[in-house]
Coordinates of C-alpha atoms in Angstrom, one line a residue:
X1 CA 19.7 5.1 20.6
X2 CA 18.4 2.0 21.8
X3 CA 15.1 2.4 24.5
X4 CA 15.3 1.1 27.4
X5 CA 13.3 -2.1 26.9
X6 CA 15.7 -3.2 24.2
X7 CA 18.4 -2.8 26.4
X8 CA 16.9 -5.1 29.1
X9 CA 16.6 -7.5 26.5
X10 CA 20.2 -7.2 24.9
X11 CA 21.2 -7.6 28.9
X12 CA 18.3 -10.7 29.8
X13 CA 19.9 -12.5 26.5
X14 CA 23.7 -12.0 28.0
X15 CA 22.2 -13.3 31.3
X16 CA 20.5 -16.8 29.8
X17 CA 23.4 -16.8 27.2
X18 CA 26.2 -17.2 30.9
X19 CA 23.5 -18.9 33.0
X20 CA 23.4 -21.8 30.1
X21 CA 27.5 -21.8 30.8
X22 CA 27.4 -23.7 34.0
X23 CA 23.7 -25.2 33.9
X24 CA 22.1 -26.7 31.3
X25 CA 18.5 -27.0 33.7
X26 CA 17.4 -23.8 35.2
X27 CA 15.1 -24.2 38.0
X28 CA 11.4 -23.9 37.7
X29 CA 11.4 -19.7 39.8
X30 CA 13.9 -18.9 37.5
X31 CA 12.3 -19.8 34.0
X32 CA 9.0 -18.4 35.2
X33 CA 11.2 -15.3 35.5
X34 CA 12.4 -15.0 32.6
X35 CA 9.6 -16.2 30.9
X36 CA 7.6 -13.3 32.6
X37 CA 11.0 -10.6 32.1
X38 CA 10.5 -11.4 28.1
X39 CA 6.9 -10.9 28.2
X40 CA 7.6 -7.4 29.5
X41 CA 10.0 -7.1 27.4
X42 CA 8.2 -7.8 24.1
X43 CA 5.1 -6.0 25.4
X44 CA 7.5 -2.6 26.0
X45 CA 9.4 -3.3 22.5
X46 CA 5.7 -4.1 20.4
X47 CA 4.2 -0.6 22.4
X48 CA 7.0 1.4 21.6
X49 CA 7.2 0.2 17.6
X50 CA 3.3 0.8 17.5
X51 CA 3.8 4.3 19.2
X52 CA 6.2 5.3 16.8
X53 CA 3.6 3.9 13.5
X54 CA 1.3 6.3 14.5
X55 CA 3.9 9.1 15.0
X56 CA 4.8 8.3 11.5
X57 CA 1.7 7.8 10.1
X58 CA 0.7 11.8 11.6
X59 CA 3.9 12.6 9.7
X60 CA 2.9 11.5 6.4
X61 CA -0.8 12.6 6.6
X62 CA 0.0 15.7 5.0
X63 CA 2.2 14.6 2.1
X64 CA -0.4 12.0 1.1
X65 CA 2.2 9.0 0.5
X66 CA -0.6 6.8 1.0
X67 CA 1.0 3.6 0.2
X68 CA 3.8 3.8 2.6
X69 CA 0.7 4.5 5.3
X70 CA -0.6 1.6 4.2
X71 CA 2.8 -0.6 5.1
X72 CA 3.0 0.8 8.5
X73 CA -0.4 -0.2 9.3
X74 CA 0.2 -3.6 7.7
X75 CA 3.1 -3.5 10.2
X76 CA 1.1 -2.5 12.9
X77 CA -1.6 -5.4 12.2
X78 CA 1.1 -8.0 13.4
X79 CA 2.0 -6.3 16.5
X80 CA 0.3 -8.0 19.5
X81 CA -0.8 -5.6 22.9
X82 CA -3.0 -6.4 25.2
X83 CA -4.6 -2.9 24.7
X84 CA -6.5 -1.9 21.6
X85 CA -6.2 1.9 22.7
X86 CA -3.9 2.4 19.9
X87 CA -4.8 0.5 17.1
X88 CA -8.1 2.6 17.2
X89 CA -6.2 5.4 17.7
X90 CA -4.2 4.6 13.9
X91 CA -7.4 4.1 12.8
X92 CA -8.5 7.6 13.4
X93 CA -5.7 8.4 11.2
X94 CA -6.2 6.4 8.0
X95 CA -8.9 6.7 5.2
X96 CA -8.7 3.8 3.5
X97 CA -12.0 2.3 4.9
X98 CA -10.7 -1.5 4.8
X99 CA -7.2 -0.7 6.7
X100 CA -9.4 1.4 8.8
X101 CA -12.0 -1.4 9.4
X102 CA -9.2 -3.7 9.9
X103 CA -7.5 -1.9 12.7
X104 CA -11.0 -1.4 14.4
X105 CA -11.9 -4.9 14.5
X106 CA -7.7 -5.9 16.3
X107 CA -8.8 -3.1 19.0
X108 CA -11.8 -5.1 19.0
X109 CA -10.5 -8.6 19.5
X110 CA -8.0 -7.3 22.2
X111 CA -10.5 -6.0 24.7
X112 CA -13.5 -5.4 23.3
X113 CA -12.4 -1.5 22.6
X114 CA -15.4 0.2 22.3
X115 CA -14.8 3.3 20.2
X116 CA -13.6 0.9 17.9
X117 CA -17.0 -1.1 18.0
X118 CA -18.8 2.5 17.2
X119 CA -16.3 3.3 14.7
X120 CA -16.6 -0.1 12.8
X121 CA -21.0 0.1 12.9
X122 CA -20.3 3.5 11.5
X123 CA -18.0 2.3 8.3
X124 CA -21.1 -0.4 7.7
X125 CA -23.5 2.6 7.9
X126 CA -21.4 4.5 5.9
X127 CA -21.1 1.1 3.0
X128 CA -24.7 0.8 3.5
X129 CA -24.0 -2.4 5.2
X130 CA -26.6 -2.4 7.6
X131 CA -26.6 -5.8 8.5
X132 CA -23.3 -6.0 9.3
X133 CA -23.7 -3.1 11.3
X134 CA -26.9 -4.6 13.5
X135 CA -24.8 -7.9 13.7
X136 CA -21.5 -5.9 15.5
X137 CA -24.6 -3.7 17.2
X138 CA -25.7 -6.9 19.2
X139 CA -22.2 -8.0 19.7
X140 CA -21.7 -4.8 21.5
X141 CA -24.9 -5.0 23.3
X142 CA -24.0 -8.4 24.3
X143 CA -19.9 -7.9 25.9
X144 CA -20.7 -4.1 26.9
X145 CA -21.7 -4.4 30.6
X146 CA -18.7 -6.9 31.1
X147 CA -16.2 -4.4 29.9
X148 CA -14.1 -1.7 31.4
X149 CA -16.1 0.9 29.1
X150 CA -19.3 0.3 30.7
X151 CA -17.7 1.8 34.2
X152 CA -18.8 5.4 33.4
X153 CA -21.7 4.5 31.2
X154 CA -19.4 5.9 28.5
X155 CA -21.3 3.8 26.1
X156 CA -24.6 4.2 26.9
X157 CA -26.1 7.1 24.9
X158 CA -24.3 6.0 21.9
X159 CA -25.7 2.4 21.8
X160 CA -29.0 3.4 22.2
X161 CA -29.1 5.6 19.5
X162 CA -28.1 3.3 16.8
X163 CA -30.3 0.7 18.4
X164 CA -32.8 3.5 17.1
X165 CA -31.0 4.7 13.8
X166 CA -29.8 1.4 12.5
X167 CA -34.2 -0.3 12.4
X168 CA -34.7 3.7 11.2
X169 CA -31.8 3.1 8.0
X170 CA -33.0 -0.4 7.4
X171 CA -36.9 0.6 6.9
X172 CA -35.7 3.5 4.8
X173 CA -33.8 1.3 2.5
X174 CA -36.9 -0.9 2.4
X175 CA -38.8 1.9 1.5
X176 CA -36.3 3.6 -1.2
X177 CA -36.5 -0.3 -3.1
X178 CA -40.6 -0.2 -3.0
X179 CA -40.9 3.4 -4.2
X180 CA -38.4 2.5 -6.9
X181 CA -40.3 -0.5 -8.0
X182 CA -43.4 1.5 -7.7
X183 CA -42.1 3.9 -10.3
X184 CA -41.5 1.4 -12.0
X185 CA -44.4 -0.7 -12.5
X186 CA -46.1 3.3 -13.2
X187 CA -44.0 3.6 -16.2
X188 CA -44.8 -0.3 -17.4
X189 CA -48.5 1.1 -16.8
X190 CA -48.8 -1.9 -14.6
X191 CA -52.0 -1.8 -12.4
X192 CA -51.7 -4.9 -11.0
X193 CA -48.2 -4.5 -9.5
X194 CA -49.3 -0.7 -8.4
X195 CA -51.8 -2.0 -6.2
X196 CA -50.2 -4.0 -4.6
X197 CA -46.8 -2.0 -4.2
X198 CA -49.0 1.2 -3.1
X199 CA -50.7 -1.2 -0.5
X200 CA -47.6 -2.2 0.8
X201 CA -46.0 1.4 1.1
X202 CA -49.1 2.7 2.6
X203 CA -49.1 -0.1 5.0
X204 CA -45.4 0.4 5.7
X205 CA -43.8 1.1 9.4
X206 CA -42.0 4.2 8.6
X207 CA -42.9 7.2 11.2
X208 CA -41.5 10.1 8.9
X209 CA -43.9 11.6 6.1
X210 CA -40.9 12.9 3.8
X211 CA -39.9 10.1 1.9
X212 CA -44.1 9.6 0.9
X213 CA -44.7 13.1 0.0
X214 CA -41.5 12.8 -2.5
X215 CA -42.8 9.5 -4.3
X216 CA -46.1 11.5 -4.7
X217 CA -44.8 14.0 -6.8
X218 CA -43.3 11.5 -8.9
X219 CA -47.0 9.5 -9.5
X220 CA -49.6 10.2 -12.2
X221 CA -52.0 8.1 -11.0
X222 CA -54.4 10.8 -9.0
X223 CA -55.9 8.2 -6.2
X224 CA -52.2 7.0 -5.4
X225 CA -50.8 10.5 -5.0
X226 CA -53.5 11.5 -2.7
X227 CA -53.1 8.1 -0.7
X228 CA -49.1 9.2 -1.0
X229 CA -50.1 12.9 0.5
X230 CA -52.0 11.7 3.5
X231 CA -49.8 9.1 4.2
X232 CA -47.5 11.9 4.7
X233 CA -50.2 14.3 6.5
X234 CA -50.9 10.8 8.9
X235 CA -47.4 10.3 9.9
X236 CA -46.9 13.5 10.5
X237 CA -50.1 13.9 12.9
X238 CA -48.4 10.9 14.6
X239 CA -45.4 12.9 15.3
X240 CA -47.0 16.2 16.5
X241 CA -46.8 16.7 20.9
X242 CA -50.1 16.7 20.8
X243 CA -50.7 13.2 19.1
X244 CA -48.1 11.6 21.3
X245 CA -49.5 8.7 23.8
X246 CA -47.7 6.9 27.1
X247 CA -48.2 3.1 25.7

């Protein structure tokens, strides 16, 4: 059965197909008509076809035919809509993360979709990517209060908490590449490089004690463990109510 937007196409094309019959020039209201008419049209047809993706895509979920999922989302990349509401949606659906990412970033390019901005930064997390995930972050931060999303303040609470967690991941990283080099340079019995590495770890902007207490019980050296240990005892004095100060 043919929906109804494909029939007022089979019917516009019989209309310019008789019109062309006894005028070769249509006037200028009339082609900005139809130019307008197949718009519609082709906006109805592509929504429809896209609709029924994701109804197929649901479909096959269960029965794990992966690579057909994949072809209908392939389809649906070349489908153009001036919404991006449901290319996130299919993207909800699929687990392969660079379809996924892929579907994210069309929502993105069509208006700015922002679930699909939060859902992108979280596949970089996710990928340890974490400077592609600060890059879309300020991209976001930069075209949120234009958008629609920003009406409500839908966006709000989320942004600023990866404007907290993504710094947070970055330092940890950091700090994870030190320790390991600090281990490191302990087995080489290197004193020179221990110094300095333990220097730099003690020195480093990381406001949670866990991560120094468990390189501690990895040292031999007595006067870095204990350096390790209060680091941990410092940070975490930093952190208690009582520590806290209005800056």
């Amino acid at each position: 059965m043919l929906f109804r937007s494909e029939k007022a196409d089979y019917y516009l094309r019989q209309f310019i197909a008789s019109r062309t019959q006894f005028s070769e020039v249509e006037d200028t209201d009339t082609k900005n008509q139809i130019a307008a008419l197949r718009q519609e049209i082709h906006i109805k047809n592509s929504s429809s076809r896209l609709v029924e993706i994701v109804s197929q895509v649901i479909a096959l979920t269960n029965s794990k035919t992966e690579g057909h999922t994949l072809e209908l989302c392939a389809e649906a990349l070349e489908i153009s809509l001036p919404q991006g509401t449901t290319f996130h949606q299919l993207a909800t659906l699929i687990d392969d993360p660079e379809t996924k990412l892929k579907l994210f970033q069309k929502a993105i390019s069509i208006d700015h979709h922002l679930w699909s901005y939060l859902g992108a930064i979280q596949l970089f997390l996710e990928q340890d990517k974490l400077e592609l995930a600060e890059d879309l972050l300020l991209k976001l931060i930069k075209v949120y209060p234009t958008t629609a999303w920003a009406v409500n303040h839908e966006g709000d609470s989320h942004i600023e908490n990866l404007k907290a967690l993504i710094p947070n991941k970055k330092r940890l990283k950091e700090l994870s590449e030190l320790s390991s080099q600090l281990i490191e340079a302990h087995k080489a019995k290197n004193l020179a490089l221990i110094n300095e590495l333990s220097t730099q770890l003690l020195q480093f902007p990381y406001h949670e004690g866990q991560p120094f207490n468990r390189l501690a019980t990895l040292i031999d050296d007595p006067l870095t463990k204990l350096k390790l240990f209060r680091s941990e005892e410092h940070t975490s004095e930093l952190q208690s109510p009582c520590n806290l100060v209005c800056r």
